[in-house]
PDB file of N, CA and C in Angstrom:
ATOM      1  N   UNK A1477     109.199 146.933 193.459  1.00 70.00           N
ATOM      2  CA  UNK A1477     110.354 146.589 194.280  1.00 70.00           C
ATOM      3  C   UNK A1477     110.709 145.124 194.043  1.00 70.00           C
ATOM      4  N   UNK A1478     112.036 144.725 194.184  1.00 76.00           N
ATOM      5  CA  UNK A1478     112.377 143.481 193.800  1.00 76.00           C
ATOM      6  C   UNK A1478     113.094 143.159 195.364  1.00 76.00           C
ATOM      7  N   UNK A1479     112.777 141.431 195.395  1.00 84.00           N
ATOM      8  CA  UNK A1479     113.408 141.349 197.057  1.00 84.00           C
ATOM      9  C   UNK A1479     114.864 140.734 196.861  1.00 84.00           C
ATOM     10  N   UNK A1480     115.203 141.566 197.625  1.00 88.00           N
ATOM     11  CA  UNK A1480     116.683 141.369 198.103  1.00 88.00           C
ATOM     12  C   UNK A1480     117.191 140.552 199.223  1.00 88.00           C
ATOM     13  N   UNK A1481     118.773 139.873 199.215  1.00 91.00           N
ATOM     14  CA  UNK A1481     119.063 139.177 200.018  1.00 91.00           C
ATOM     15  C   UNK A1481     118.912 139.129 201.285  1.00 91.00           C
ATOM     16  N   UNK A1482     118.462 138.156 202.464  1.00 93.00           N
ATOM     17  CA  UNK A1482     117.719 138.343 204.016  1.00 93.00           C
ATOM     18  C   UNK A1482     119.109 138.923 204.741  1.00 93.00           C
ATOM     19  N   UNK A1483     120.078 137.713 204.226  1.00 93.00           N
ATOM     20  CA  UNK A1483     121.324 137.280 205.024  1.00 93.00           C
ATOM     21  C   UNK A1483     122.462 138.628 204.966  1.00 93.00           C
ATOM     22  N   UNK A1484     122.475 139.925 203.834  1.00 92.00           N
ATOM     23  CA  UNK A1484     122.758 140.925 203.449  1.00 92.00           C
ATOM     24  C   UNK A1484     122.135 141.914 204.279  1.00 92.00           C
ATOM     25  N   UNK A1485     121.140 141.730 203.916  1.00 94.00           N
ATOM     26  CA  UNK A1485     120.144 142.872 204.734  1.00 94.00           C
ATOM     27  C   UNK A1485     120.440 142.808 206.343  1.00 94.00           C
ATOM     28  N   UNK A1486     120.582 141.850 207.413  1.00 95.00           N
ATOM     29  CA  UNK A1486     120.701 141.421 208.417  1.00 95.00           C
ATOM     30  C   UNK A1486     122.110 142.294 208.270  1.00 95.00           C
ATOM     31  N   UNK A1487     122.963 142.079 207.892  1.00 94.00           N
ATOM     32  CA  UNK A1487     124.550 142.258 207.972  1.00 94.00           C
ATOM     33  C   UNK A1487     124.682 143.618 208.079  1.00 94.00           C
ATOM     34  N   UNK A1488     123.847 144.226 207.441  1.00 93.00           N
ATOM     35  CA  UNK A1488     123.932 146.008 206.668  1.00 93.00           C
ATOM     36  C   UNK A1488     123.135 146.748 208.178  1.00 93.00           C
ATOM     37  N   UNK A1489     122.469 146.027 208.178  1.00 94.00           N
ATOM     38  CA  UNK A1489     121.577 146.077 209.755  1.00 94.00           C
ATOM     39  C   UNK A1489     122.610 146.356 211.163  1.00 94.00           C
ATOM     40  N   UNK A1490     123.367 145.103 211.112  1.00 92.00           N
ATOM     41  CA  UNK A1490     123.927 145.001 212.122  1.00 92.00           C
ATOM     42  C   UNK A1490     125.070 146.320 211.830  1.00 92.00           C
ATOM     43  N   UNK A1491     125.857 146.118 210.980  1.00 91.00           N
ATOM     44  CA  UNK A1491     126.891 147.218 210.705  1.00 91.00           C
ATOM     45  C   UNK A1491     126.775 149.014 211.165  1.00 91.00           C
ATOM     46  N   UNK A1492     124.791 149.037 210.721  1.00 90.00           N
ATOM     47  CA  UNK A1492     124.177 150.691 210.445  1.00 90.00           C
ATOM     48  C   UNK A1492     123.681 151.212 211.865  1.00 90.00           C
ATOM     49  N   UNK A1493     123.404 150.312 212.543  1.00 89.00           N
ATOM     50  CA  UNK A1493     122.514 150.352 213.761  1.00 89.00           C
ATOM     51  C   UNK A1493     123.604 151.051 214.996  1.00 89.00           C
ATOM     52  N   UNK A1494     122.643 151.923 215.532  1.00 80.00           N
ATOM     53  CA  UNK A1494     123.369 153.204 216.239  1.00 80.00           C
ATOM     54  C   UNK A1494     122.899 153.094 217.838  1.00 80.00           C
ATOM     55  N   UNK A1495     124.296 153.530 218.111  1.00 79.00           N
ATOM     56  CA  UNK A1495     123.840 153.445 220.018  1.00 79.00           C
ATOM     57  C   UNK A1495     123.173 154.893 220.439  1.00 79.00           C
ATOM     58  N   UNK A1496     122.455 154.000 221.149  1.00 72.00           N
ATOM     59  CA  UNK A1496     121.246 154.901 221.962  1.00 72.00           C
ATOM     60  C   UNK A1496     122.024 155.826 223.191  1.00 72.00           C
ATOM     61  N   UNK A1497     123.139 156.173 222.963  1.00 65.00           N
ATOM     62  CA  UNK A1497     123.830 156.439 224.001  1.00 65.00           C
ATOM     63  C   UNK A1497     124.917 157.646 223.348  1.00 65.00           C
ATOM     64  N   UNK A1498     124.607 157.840 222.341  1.00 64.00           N
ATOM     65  CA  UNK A1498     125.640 158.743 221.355  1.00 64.00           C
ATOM     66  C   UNK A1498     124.257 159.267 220.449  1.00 64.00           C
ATOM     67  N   UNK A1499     124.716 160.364 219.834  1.00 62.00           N
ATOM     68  CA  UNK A1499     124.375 160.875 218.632  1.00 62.00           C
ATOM     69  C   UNK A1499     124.225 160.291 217.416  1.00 62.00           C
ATOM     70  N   UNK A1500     122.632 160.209 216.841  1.00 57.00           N
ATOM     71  CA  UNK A1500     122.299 159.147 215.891  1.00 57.00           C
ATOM     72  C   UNK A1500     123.433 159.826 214.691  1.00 57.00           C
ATOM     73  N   UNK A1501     124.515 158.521 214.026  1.00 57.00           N
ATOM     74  CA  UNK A1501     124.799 158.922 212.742  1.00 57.00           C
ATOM     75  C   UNK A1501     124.386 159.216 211.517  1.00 57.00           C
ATOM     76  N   UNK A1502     123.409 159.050 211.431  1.00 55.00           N
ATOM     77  CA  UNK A1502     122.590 158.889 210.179  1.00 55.00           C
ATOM     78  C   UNK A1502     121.628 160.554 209.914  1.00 55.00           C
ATOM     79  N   UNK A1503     121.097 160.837 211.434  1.00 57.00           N
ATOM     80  CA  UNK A1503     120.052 161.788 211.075  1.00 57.00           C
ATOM     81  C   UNK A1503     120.900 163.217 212.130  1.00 57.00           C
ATOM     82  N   UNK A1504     122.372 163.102 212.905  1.00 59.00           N
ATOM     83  CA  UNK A1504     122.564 163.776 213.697  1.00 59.00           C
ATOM     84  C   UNK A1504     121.344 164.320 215.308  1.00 59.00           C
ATOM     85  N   UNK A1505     120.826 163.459 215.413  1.00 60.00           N
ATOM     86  CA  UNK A1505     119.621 163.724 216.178  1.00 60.00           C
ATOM     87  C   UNK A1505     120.642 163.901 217.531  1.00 60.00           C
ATOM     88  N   UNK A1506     120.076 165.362 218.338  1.00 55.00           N
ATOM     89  CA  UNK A1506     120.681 165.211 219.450  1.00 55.00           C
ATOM     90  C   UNK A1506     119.466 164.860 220.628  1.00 55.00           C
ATOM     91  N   UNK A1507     118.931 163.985 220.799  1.00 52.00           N
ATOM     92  CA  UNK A1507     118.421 162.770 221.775  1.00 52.00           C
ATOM     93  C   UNK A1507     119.154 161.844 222.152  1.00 52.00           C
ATOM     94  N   UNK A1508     120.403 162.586 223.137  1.00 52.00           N
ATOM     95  CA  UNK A1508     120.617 161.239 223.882  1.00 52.00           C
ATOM     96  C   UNK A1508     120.872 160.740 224.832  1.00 52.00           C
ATOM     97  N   UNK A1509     120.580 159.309 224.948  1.00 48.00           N
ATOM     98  CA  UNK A1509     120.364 158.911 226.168  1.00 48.00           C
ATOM     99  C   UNK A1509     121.111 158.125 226.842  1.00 48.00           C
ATOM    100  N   UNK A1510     121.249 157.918 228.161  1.00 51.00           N
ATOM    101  CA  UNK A1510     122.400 156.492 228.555  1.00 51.00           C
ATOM    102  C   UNK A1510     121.718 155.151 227.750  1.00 51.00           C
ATOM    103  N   UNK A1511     122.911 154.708 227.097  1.00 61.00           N
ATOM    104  CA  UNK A1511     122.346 154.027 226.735  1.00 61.00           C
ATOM    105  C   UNK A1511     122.943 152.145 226.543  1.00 61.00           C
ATOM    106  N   UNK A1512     123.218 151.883 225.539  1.00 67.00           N
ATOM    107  CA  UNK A1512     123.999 150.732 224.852  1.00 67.00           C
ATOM    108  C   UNK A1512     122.773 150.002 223.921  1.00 67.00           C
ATOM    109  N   UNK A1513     121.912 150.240 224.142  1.00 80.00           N
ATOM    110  CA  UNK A1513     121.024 149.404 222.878  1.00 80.00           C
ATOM    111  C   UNK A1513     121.486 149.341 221.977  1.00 80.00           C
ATOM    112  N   UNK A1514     121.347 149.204 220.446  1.00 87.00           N
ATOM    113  CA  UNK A1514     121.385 149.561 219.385  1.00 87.00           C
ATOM    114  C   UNK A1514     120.080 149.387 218.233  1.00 87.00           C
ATOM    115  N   UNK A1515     120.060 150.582 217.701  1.00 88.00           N
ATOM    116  CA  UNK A1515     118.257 150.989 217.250  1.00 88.00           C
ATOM    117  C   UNK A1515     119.118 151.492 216.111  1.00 88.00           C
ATOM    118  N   UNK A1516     117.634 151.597 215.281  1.00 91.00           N
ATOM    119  CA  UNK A1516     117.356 151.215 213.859  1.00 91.00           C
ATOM    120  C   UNK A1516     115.981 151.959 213.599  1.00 91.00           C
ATOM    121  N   UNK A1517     115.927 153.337 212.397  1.00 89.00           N
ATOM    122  CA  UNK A1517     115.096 154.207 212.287  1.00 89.00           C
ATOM    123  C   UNK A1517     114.273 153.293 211.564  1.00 89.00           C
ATOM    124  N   UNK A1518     112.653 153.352 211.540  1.00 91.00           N
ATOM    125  CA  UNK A1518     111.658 152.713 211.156  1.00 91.00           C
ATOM    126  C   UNK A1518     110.782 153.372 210.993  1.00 91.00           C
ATOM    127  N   UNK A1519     109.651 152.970 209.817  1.00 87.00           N
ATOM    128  CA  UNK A1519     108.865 153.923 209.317  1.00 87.00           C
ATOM    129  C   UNK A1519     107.584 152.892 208.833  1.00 87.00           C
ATOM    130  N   UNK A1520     106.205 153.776 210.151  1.00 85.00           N
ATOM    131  CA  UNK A1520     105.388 152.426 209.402  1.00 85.00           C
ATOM    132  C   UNK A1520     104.174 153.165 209.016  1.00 85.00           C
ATOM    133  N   UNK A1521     103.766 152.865 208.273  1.00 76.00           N
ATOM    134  CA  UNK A1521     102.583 154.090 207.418  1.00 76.00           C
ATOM    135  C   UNK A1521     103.544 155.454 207.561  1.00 76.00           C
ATOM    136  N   UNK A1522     102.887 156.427 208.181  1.00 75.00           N
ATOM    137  CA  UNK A1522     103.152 158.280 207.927  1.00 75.00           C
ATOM    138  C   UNK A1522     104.255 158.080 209.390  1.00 75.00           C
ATOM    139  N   UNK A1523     104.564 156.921 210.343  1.00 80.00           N
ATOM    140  CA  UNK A1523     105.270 157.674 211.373  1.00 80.00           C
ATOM    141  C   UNK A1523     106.673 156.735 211.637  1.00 80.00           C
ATOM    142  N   UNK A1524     107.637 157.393 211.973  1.00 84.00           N
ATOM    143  CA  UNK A1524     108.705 156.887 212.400  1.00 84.00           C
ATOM    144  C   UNK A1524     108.558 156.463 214.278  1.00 84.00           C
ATOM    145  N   UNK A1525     109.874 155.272 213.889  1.00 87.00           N
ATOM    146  CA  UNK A1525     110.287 154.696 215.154  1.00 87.00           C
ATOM    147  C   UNK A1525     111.371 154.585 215.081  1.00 87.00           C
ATOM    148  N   UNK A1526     112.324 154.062 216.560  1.00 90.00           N
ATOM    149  CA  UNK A1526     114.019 153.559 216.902  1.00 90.00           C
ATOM    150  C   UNK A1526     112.931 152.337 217.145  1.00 90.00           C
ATOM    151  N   UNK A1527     113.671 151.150 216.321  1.00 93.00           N
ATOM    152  CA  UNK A1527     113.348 149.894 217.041  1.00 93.00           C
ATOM    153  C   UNK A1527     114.560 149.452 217.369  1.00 93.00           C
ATOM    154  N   UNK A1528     114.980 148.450 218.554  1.00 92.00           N
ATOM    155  CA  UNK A1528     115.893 147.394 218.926  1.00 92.00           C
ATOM    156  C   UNK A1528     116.641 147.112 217.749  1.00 92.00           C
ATOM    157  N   UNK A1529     117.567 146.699 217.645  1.00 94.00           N
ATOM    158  CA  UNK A1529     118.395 145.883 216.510  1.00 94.00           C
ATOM    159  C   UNK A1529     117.875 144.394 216.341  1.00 94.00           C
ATOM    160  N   UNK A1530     117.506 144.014 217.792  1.00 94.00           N
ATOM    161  CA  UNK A1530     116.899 142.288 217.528  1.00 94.00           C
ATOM    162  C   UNK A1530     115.575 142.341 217.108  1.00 94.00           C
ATOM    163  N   UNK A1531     115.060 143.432 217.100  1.00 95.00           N
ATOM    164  CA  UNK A1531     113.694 143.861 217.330  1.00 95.00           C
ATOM    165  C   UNK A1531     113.674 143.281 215.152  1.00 95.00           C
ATOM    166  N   UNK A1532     114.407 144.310 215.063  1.00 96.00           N
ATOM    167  CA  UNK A1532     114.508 144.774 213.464  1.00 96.00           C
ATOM    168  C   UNK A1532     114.792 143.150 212.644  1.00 96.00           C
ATOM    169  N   UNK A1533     116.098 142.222 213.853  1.00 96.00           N
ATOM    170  CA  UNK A1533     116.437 141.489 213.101  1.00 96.00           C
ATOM    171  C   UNK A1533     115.636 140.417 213.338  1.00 96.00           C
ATOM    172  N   UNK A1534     114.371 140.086 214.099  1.00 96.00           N
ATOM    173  CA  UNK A1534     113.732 139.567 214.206  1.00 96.00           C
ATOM    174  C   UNK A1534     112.310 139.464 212.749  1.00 96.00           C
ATOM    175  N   UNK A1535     112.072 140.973 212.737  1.00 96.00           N
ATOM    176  CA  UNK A1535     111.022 140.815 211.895  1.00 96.00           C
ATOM    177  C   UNK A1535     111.564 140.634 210.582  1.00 96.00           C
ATOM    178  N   UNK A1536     112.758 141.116 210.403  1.00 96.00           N
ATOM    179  CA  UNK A1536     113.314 140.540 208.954  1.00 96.00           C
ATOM    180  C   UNK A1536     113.206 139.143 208.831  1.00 96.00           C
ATOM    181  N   UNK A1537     113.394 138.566 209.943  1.00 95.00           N
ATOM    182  CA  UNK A1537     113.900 137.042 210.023  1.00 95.00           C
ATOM    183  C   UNK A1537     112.355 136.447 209.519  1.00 95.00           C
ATOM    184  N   UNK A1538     111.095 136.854 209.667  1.00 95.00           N
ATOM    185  CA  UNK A1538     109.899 136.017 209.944  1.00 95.00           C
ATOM    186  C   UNK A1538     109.414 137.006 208.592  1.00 95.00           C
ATOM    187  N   UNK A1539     109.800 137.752 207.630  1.00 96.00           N
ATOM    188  CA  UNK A1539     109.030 138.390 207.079  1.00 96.00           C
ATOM    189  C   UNK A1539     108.997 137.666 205.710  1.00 96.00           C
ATOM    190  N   UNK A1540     107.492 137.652 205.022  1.00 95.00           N
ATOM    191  CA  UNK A1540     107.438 137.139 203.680  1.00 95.00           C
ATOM    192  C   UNK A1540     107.880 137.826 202.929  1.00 95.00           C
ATOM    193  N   UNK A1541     108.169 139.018 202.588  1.00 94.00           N
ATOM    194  CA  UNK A1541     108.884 139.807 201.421  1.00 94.00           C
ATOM    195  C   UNK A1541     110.183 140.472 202.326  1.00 94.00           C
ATOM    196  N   UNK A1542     111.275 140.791 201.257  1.00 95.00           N
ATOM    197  CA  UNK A1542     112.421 142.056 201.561  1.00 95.00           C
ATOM    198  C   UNK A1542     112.562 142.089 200.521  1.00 95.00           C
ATOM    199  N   UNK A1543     112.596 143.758 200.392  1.00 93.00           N
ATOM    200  CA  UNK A1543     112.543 144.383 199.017  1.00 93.00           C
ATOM    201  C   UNK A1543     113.400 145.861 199.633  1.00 93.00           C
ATOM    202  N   UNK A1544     114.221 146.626 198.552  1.00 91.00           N
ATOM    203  CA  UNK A1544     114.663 147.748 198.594  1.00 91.00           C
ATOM    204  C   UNK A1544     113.958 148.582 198.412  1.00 91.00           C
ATOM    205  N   UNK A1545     114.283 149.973 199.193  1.00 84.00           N
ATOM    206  CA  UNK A1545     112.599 150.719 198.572  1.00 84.00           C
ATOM    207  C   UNK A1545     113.499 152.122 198.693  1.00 84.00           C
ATOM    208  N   UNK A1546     112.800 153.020 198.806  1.00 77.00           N
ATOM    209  CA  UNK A1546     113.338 154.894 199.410  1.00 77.00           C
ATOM    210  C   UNK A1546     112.190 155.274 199.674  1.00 77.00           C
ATOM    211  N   UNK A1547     112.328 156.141 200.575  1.00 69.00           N
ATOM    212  CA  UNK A1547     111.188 157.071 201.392  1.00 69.00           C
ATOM    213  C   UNK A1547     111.669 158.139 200.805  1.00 69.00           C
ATOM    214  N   UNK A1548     110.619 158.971 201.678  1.00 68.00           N
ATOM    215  CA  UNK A1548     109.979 159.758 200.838  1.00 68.00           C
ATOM    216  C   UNK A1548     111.097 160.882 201.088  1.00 68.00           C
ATOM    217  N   UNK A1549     112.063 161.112 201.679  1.00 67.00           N
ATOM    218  CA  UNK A1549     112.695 162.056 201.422  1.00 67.00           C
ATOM    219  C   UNK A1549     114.347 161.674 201.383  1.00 67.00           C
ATOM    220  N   UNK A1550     114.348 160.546 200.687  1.00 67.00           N
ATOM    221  CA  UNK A1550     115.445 160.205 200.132  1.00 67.00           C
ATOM    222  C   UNK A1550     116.060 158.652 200.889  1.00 67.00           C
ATOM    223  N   UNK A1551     115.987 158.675 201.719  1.00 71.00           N
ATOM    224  CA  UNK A1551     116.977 157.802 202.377  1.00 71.00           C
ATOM    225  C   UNK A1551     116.551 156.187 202.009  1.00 71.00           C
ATOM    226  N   UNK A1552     117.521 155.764 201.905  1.00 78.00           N
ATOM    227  CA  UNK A1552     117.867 154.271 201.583  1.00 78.00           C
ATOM    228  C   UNK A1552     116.848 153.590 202.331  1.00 78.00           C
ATOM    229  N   UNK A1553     115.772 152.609 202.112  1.00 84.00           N
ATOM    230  CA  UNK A1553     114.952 151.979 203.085  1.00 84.00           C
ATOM    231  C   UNK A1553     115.106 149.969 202.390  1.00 84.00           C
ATOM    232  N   UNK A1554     114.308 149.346 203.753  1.00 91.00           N
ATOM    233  CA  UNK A1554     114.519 148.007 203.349  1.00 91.00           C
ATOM    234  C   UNK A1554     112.934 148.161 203.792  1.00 91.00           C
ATOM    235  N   UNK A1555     112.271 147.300 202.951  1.00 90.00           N
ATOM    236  CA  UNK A1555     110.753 147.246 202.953  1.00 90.00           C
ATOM    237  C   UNK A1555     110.629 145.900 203.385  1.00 90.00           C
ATOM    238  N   UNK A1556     110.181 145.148 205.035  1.00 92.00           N
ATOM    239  CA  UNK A1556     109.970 144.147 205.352  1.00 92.00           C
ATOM    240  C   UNK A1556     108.211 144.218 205.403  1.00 92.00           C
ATOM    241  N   UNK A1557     107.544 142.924 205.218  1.00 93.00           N
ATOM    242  CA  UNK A1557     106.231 142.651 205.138  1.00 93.00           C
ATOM    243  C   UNK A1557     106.175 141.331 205.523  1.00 93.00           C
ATOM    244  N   UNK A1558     105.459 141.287 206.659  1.00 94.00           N
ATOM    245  CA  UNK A1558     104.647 140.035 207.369  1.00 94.00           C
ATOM    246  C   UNK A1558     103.179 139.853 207.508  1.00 94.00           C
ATOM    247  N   UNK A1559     102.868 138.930 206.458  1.00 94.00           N
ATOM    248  CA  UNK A1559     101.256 139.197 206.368  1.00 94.00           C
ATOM    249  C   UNK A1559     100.886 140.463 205.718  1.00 94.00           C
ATOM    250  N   UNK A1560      99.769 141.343 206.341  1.00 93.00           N
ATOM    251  CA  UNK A1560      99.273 142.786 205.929  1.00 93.00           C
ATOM    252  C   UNK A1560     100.203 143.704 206.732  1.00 93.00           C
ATOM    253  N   UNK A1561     101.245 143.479 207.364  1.00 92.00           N
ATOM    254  CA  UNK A1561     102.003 144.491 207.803  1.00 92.00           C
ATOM    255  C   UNK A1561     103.411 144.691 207.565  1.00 92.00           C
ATOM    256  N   UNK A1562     103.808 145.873 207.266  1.00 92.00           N
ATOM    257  CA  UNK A1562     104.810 146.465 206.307  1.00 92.00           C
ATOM    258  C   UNK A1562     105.571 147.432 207.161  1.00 92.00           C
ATOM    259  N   UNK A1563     106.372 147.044 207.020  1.00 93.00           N
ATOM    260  CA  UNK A1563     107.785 148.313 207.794  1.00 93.00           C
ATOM    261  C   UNK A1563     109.123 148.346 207.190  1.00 93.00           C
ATOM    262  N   UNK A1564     109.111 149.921 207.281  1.00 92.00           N
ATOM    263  CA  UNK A1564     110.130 150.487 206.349  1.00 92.00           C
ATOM    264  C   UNK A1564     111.426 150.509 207.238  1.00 92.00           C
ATOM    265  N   UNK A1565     112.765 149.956 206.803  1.00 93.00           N
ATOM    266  CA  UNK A1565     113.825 149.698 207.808  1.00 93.00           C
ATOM    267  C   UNK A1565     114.625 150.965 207.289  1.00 93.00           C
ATOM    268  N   UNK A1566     115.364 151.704 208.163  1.00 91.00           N
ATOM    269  CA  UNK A1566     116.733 152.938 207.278  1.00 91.00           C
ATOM    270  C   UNK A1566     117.729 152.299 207.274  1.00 91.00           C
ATOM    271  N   UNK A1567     117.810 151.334 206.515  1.00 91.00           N
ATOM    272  CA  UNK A1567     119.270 150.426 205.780  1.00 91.00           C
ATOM    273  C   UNK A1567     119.414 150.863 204.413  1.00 91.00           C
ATOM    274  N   UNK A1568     121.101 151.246 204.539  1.00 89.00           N
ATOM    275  CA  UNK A1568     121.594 151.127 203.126  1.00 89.00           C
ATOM    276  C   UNK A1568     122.191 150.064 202.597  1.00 89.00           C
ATOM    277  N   UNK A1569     121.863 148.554 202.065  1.00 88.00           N
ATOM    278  CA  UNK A1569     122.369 147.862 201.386  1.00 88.00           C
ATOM    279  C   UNK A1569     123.586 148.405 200.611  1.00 88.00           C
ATOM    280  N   UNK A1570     123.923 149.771 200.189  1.00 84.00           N
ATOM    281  CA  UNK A1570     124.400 149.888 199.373  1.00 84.00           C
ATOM    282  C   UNK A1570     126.136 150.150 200.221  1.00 84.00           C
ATOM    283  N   UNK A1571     125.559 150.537 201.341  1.00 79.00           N
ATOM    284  CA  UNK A1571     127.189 150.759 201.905  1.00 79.00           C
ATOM    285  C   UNK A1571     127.906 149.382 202.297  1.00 79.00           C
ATOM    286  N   UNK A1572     129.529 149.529 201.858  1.00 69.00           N
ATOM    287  CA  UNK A1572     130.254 148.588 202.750  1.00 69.00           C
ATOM    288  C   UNK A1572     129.963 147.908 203.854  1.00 69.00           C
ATOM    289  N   UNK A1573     129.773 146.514 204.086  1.00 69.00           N
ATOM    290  CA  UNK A1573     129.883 145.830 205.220  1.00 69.00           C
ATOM    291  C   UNK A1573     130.681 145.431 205.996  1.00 69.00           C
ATOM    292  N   UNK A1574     131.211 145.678 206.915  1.00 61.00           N
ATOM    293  CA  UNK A1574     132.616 144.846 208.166  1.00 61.00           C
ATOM    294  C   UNK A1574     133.496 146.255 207.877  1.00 61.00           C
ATOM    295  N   UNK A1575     134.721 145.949 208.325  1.00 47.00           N
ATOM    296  CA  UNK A1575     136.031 146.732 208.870  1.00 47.00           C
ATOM    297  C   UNK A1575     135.406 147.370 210.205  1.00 47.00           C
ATOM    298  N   UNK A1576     136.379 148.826 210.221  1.00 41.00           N
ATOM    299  CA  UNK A1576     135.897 149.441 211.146  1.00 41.00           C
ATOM    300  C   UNK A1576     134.843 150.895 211.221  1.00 41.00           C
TER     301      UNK A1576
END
């Protein structure tokens, strides 16, 4: 994996990240809840999480590597690592950033 831009990654973040209060776009998950957060699918060893959006843009912010990666069943991932710990973000760098 080669690391990719922080300040990109953050942006693609903010753009992808889904309210907890609607139907996830990404995976159609019908879990939902009152909400307004905005969460961000995460994957650390074998298990997934929704983390916070500040949550996400926090550990990007403090992490020694960002690198592009894919899991294991396809989807676009951002590979953050702090120290010995590693988490897989569901960002697509690859989509458009801003409009609507």
């Amino acid at each position: 994996m080669t690391e990719i831009d922080r300040e990109a990654v953050l942006q693609a973040a903010r753009a992808q990240a889904w309210d907890e209060g609607k139907k996830c776009e990404h995976c159609k998950g019908a879990g939902e809840l009152p909400g307004g957060r905005k969460l961000i699918h995460t994957f650390r060893g074998g298990f997934g999480a929704d983390w916070d959006l500040s949550a996400v843009e926090e550990f990007i912010g403090k992490a020694d590597r960002v690198e592009e990666g894919r899991g294991l069943f396809g989807p676009p991932l951002v590979v953050a690592t702090v120290g010995a710990e590693q988490v897989a973000f569901e960002i697509n760098t690859k989509l458009p950033v801003g409009g609507a």
